[in-house]
Amino acid sequence: MDPLNIIGFAAAFLTTISSLPQVIKTIKLKETKDISFWMWTFLALGIFLWLIYGILKKDFPIILANGISLLLILIVLGLKIKFK
Amino acid sequence: MDPLNIIGFAAAFLTTISSLPQVIKTIKLKETKDISFWMWTFLALGIFLWLIYGILKKDFPIILANGISLLLILIVLGLKIKFK
C-alpha cells in the first residue's frame, strides 16, 4: 500500500471513530449541557449525505466509514435529546 | 452540476461547518465539562491527516474543506483546554 493510501486510511479511521469517546463520556456523565445540539444535527445531516453519496457511487469505503460515523453521531444526538 | 456532485458538496459543506455552533456555544457558555477531550483530539488528528492527504494529492476541495474544519476543531480543542 502506498503512503498516500496509508494516510487516507488513517485519516478515515480517526475521523470515523472520533465520536466514540463522546458516546462513552456522555453515557457515564448523563449530562449534555455543554454540547451543541446544532453541531451534532449538522454533522448527522452531512454524514448522512456522505453515506448517500457513497451508496450512489457504490464506493464501499465511503459507505463503511460514514455508516459507522452516522451510527455513533445518532447515539450522541439521542443522548443530547434524552439528557437535555 | 450533476445530482451526485450536489450531494457531495452539500455533505462537505455541512460536515465542514458543523463545528461552528460548538465554537459559538462554548465561547458563550465558557464551560466544556460535558465535551470529550479525546473526541476532539482524534478529530483534529484525523482532519489534519485528511489535509495532508489533500495537499499530497493536490486536491483543492479536500484542502479547503479540511483546512476550515481543522481551524474550527482546534478552536474547540483550545477552548476545552482553557475552560476545563
mmCIF file of C-alpha atoms in Angstrom:
data_model
loop_
_atom_site.group_PDB
_atom_site.id
_atom_site.type_symbol
_atom_site.label_atom_id
_atom_site.label_comp_id
_atom_site.label_asym_id
_atom_site.label_seq_id
_atom_site.Cartn_x
_atom_site.Cartn_y
_atom_site.Cartn_z
ATOM 1 C CA MET A 1 0.000 0.000 0.000
ATOM 2 C CA ASP A 2 1.444 3.381 -0.976
ATOM 3 C CA PRO A 3 1.979 6.145 1.650
ATOM 4 C CA LEU A 4 -0.924 8.216 0.271
ATOM 5 C CA ASN A 5 -3.382 5.351 0.877
ATOM 6 C CA ILE A 6 -1.978 4.745 4.372
ATOM 7 C CA ILE A 7 -2.548 8.440 5.220
ATOM 8 C CA GLY A 8 -6.074 8.246 3.770
ATOM 9 C CA PHE A 9 -6.922 5.115 5.770
ATOM 10 C CA ALA A 10 -5.503 6.574 8.998
ATOM 11 C CA ALA A 11 -7.471 9.802 8.395
ATOM 12 C CA ALA A 12 -10.702 7.869 7.706
ATOM 13 C CA PHE A 13 -10.181 5.627 10.753
ATOM 14 C CA LEU A 14 -9.567 8.563 13.141
ATOM 15 C CA THR A 15 -12.479 10.699 11.908
ATOM 16 C CA THR A 16 -14.826 7.673 11.868
ATOM 17 C CA ILE A 17 -14.172 6.573 15.464
ATOM 18 C CA SER A 18 -13.708 10.101 16.877
ATOM 19 C CA SER A 19 -17.301 10.247 18.219
ATOM 20 C CA LEU A 20 -16.814 7.068 20.297
ATOM 21 C CA PRO A 21 -15.099 8.828 23.280
ATOM 22 C CA GLN A 22 -18.023 11.316 23.315
ATOM 23 C CA VAL A 23 -20.555 8.445 23.368
ATOM 24 C CA ILE A 24 -18.725 6.795 26.300
ATOM 25 C CA LYS A 25 -18.320 10.091 28.195
ATOM 26 C CA THR A 26 -21.980 11.081 27.777
ATOM 27 C CA ILE A 27 -23.275 7.639 28.850
ATOM 28 C CA LYS A 28 -21.138 7.866 32.008
ATOM 29 C CA LEU A 29 -21.814 11.553 32.764
ATOM 30 C CA LYS A 30 -25.509 11.697 31.752
ATOM 31 C CA GLU A 31 -25.036 15.422 31.069
ATOM 32 C CA THR A 32 -25.010 17.207 27.723
ATOM 33 C CA LYS A 33 -25.444 20.874 28.639
ATOM 34 C CA ASP A 34 -22.116 21.972 27.092
ATOM 35 C CA ILE A 35 -22.667 20.011 23.842
ATOM 36 C CA SER A 36 -24.111 21.883 20.846
ATOM 37 C CA PHE A 37 -27.341 20.325 19.528
ATOM 38 C CA TRP A 38 -26.857 22.085 16.194
ATOM 39 C CA MET A 39 -23.319 20.809 15.765
ATOM 40 C CA TRP A 40 -24.466 17.187 16.039
ATOM 41 C CA THR A 41 -27.520 17.868 13.855
ATOM 42 C CA PHE A 42 -25.394 19.406 11.060
ATOM 43 C CA LEU A 43 -22.877 16.578 11.434
ATOM 44 C CA ALA A 44 -25.607 13.903 11.250
ATOM 45 C CA LEU A 45 -27.107 15.515 8.117
ATOM 46 C CA GLY A 46 -23.680 15.922 6.487
ATOM 47 C CA ILE A 47 -22.567 12.354 7.224
ATOM 48 C CA PHE A 48 -25.976 11.049 6.065
ATOM 49 C CA LEU A 49 -25.388 12.822 2.731
ATOM 50 C CA TRP A 50 -21.849 11.312 2.522
ATOM 51 C CA LEU A 51 -23.466 7.902 3.064
ATOM 52 C CA ILE A 52 -25.979 8.546 0.233
ATOM 53 C CA TYR A 53 -23.057 9.767 -1.929
ATOM 54 C CA GLY A 54 -21.149 6.532 -1.221
ATOM 55 C CA ILE A 55 -24.217 4.372 -1.973
ATOM 56 C CA LEU A 56 -24.873 6.183 -5.287
ATOM 57 C CA LYS A 57 -21.184 5.860 -6.248
ATOM 58 C CA LYS A 58 -21.106 2.230 -4.982
ATOM 59 C CA ASP A 59 -17.953 3.227 -3.032
ATOM 60 C CA PHE A 60 -17.645 0.695 -0.194
ATOM 61 C CA PRO A 61 -15.008 2.537 1.959
ATOM 62 C CA ILE A 62 -17.183 5.709 1.942
ATOM 63 C CA ILE A 63 -20.284 3.649 2.852
ATOM 64 C CA LEU A 64 -18.476 1.803 5.675
ATOM 65 C CA ALA A 65 -16.747 4.850 7.229
ATOM 66 C CA ASN A 66 -19.831 7.084 7.081
ATOM 67 C CA GLY A 67 -22.188 4.284 8.163
ATOM 68 C CA ILE A 68 -20.178 3.758 11.384
ATOM 69 C CA SER A 69 -19.822 7.549 11.871
ATOM 70 C CA LEU A 70 -23.565 8.125 11.449
ATOM 71 C CA LEU A 71 -24.422 5.409 13.996
ATOM 72 C CA LEU A 72 -22.132 6.995 16.632
ATOM 73 C CA ILE A 73 -23.358 10.534 15.818
ATOM 74 C CA LEU A 74 -27.017 9.483 16.139
ATOM 75 C CA ILE A 75 -26.242 7.924 19.546
ATOM 76 C CA VAL A 76 -24.714 11.253 20.739
ATOM 77 C CA LEU A 77 -27.683 13.184 19.303
ATOM 78 C CA GLY A 78 -30.111 10.778 21.014
ATOM 79 C CA LEU A 79 -28.264 11.205 24.346
ATOM 80 C CA LYS A 80 -28.285 15.009 23.862
ATOM 81 C CA ILE A 81 -32.090 14.940 23.447
ATOM 82 C CA LYS A 82 -32.546 12.452 26.330
ATOM 83 C CA PHE A 83 -30.325 14.289 28.866
ATOM 84 C CA LYS A 84 -31.082 17.886 27.863
ATOM 85 C CA MET B 1 -23.723 20.113 -11.937
ATOM 86 C CA ASP B 2 -24.974 16.541 -11.643
ATOM 87 C CA PRO B 3 -27.001 15.395 -8.596
ATOM 88 C CA LEU B 4 -24.088 13.302 -7.257
ATOM 89 C CA ASN B 5 -21.824 16.374 -7.096
ATOM 90 C CA ILE B 6 -24.570 18.452 -5.472
ATOM 91 C CA ILE B 7 -24.950 15.774 -2.750
ATOM 92 C CA GLY B 8 -21.152 15.679 -2.303
ATOM 93 C CA PHE B 9 -20.907 19.471 -1.987
ATOM 94 C CA ALA B 10 -23.827 19.638 0.473
ATOM 95 C CA ALA B 11 -22.243 16.812 2.518
ATOM 96 C CA ALA B 12 -18.827 18.552 2.528
ATOM 97 C CA PHE B 13 -20.397 21.931 3.438
ATOM 98 C CA LEU B 14 -22.406 20.525 6.371
ATOM 99 C CA THR B 15 -19.559 18.458 7.844
ATOM 100 C CA THR B 16 -17.080 21.333 7.387
ATOM 101 C CA ILE B 17 -19.161 23.978 9.206
ATOM 102 C CA SER B 18 -20.659 21.577 11.787
ATOM 103 C CA SER B 19 -18.148 22.604 14.489
ATOM 104 C CA LEU B 20 -19.119 26.291 14.226
ATOM 105 C CA PRO B 21 -22.217 26.034 16.511
ATOM 106 C CA GLN B 22 -19.991 24.304 19.105
ATOM 107 C CA VAL B 23 -17.416 27.111 18.878
ATOM 108 C CA ILE B 24 -20.158 29.749 19.398
ATOM 109 C CA LYS B 25 -21.815 27.806 22.236
ATOM 110 C CA THR B 26 -18.542 27.218 24.091
ATOM 111 C CA ILE B 27 -17.436 30.874 23.766
ATOM 112 C CA LYS B 28 -20.796 31.963 25.245
ATOM 113 C CA LEU B 29 -21.039 29.253 27.921
ATOM 114 C CA LYS B 30 -17.340 29.104 28.947
ATOM 115 C CA GLU B 31 -17.928 25.511 30.077
ATOM 116 C CA THR B 32 -16.649 22.315 28.464
ATOM 117 C CA LYS B 33 -17.154 19.677 31.160
ATOM 118 C CA ASP B 34 -19.518 17.529 29.036
ATOM 119 C CA ILE B 35 -17.292 17.684 25.936
ATOM 120 C CA SER B 36 -14.890 14.796 25.296
ATOM 121 C CA PHE B 37 -11.243 15.893 25.026
ATOM 122 C CA TRP B 38 -10.361 12.651 23.208
ATOM 123 C CA MET B 39 -13.124 13.091 20.655
ATOM 124 C CA TRP B 40 -11.751 16.486 19.574
ATOM 125 C CA THR B 41 -8.152 15.212 19.696
ATOM 126 C CA PHE B 42 -8.945 12.220 17.435
ATOM 127 C CA LEU B 43 -10.967 14.516 15.163
ATOM 128 C CA ALA B 44 -8.123 17.080 14.945
ATOM 129 C CA LEU B 45 -5.568 14.328 14.102
ATOM 130 C CA GLY B 46 -7.906 12.722 11.545
ATOM 131 C CA ILE B 47 -8.754 16.016 9.821
ATOM 132 C CA PHE B 48 -5.050 17.001 9.870
ATOM 133 C CA LEU B 49 -4.267 13.751 8.015
ATOM 134 C CA TRP B 50 -7.094 14.485 5.505
ATOM 135 C CA LEU B 51 -5.471 17.894 4.942
ATOM 136 C CA ILE B 52 -2.077 16.257 4.311
ATOM 137 C CA TYR B 53 -3.801 13.752 2.006
ATOM 138 C CA GLY B 54 -5.398 16.628 0.055
ATOM 139 C CA ILE B 55 -2.085 18.512 -0.184
ATOM 140 C CA LEU B 56 -0.223 15.397 -1.437
ATOM 141 C CA LYS B 57 -2.999 14.719 -3.985
ATOM 142 C CA LYS B 58 -3.173 18.446 -4.892
ATOM 143 C CA ASP B 59 -6.964 18.143 -4.392
ATOM 144 C CA PHE B 60 -8.209 21.693 -3.690
ATOM 145 C CA PRO B 61 -11.748 20.825 -2.393
ATOM 146 C CA ILE B 62 -10.227 18.384 0.164
ATOM 147 C CA ILE B 63 -7.638 21.011 1.225
ATOM 148 C CA LEU B 64 -10.288 23.765 1.576
ATOM 149 C CA ALA B 65 -12.914 21.678 3.448
ATOM 150 C CA ASN B 66 -10.419 20.106 5.849
ATOM 151 C CA GLY B 67 -8.468 23.343 6.347
ATOM 152 C CA ILE B 68 -11.637 25.141 7.539
ATOM 153 C CA SER B 69 -12.666 22.086 9.609
ATOM 154 C CA LEU B 70 -9.267 21.864 11.292
ATOM 155 C CA LEU B 71 -9.328 25.564 12.224
ATOM 156 C CA LEU B 72 -12.756 25.225 13.909
ATOM 157 C CA ILE B 73 -11.768 21.950 15.619
ATOM 158 C CA LEU B 74 -8.557 23.476 17.012
ATOM 159 C CA ILE B 75 -10.600 26.405 18.396
ATOM 160 C CA VAL B 76 -12.924 23.945 20.225
ATOM 161 C CA LEU B 77 -9.915 21.952 21.479
ATOM 162 C CA GLY B 78 -8.247 25.180 22.675
ATOM 163 C CA LEU B 79 -11.453 26.227 24.492
ATOM 164 C CA LYS B 80 -11.727 22.729 26.025
ATOM 165 C CA ILE B 81 -8.191 23.078 27.421
ATOM 166 C CA LYS B 82 -8.782 26.697 28.538
ATOM 167 C CA PHE B 83 -12.121 26.080 30.309
ATOM 168 C CA LYS B 84 -11.509 22.586 31.692
#
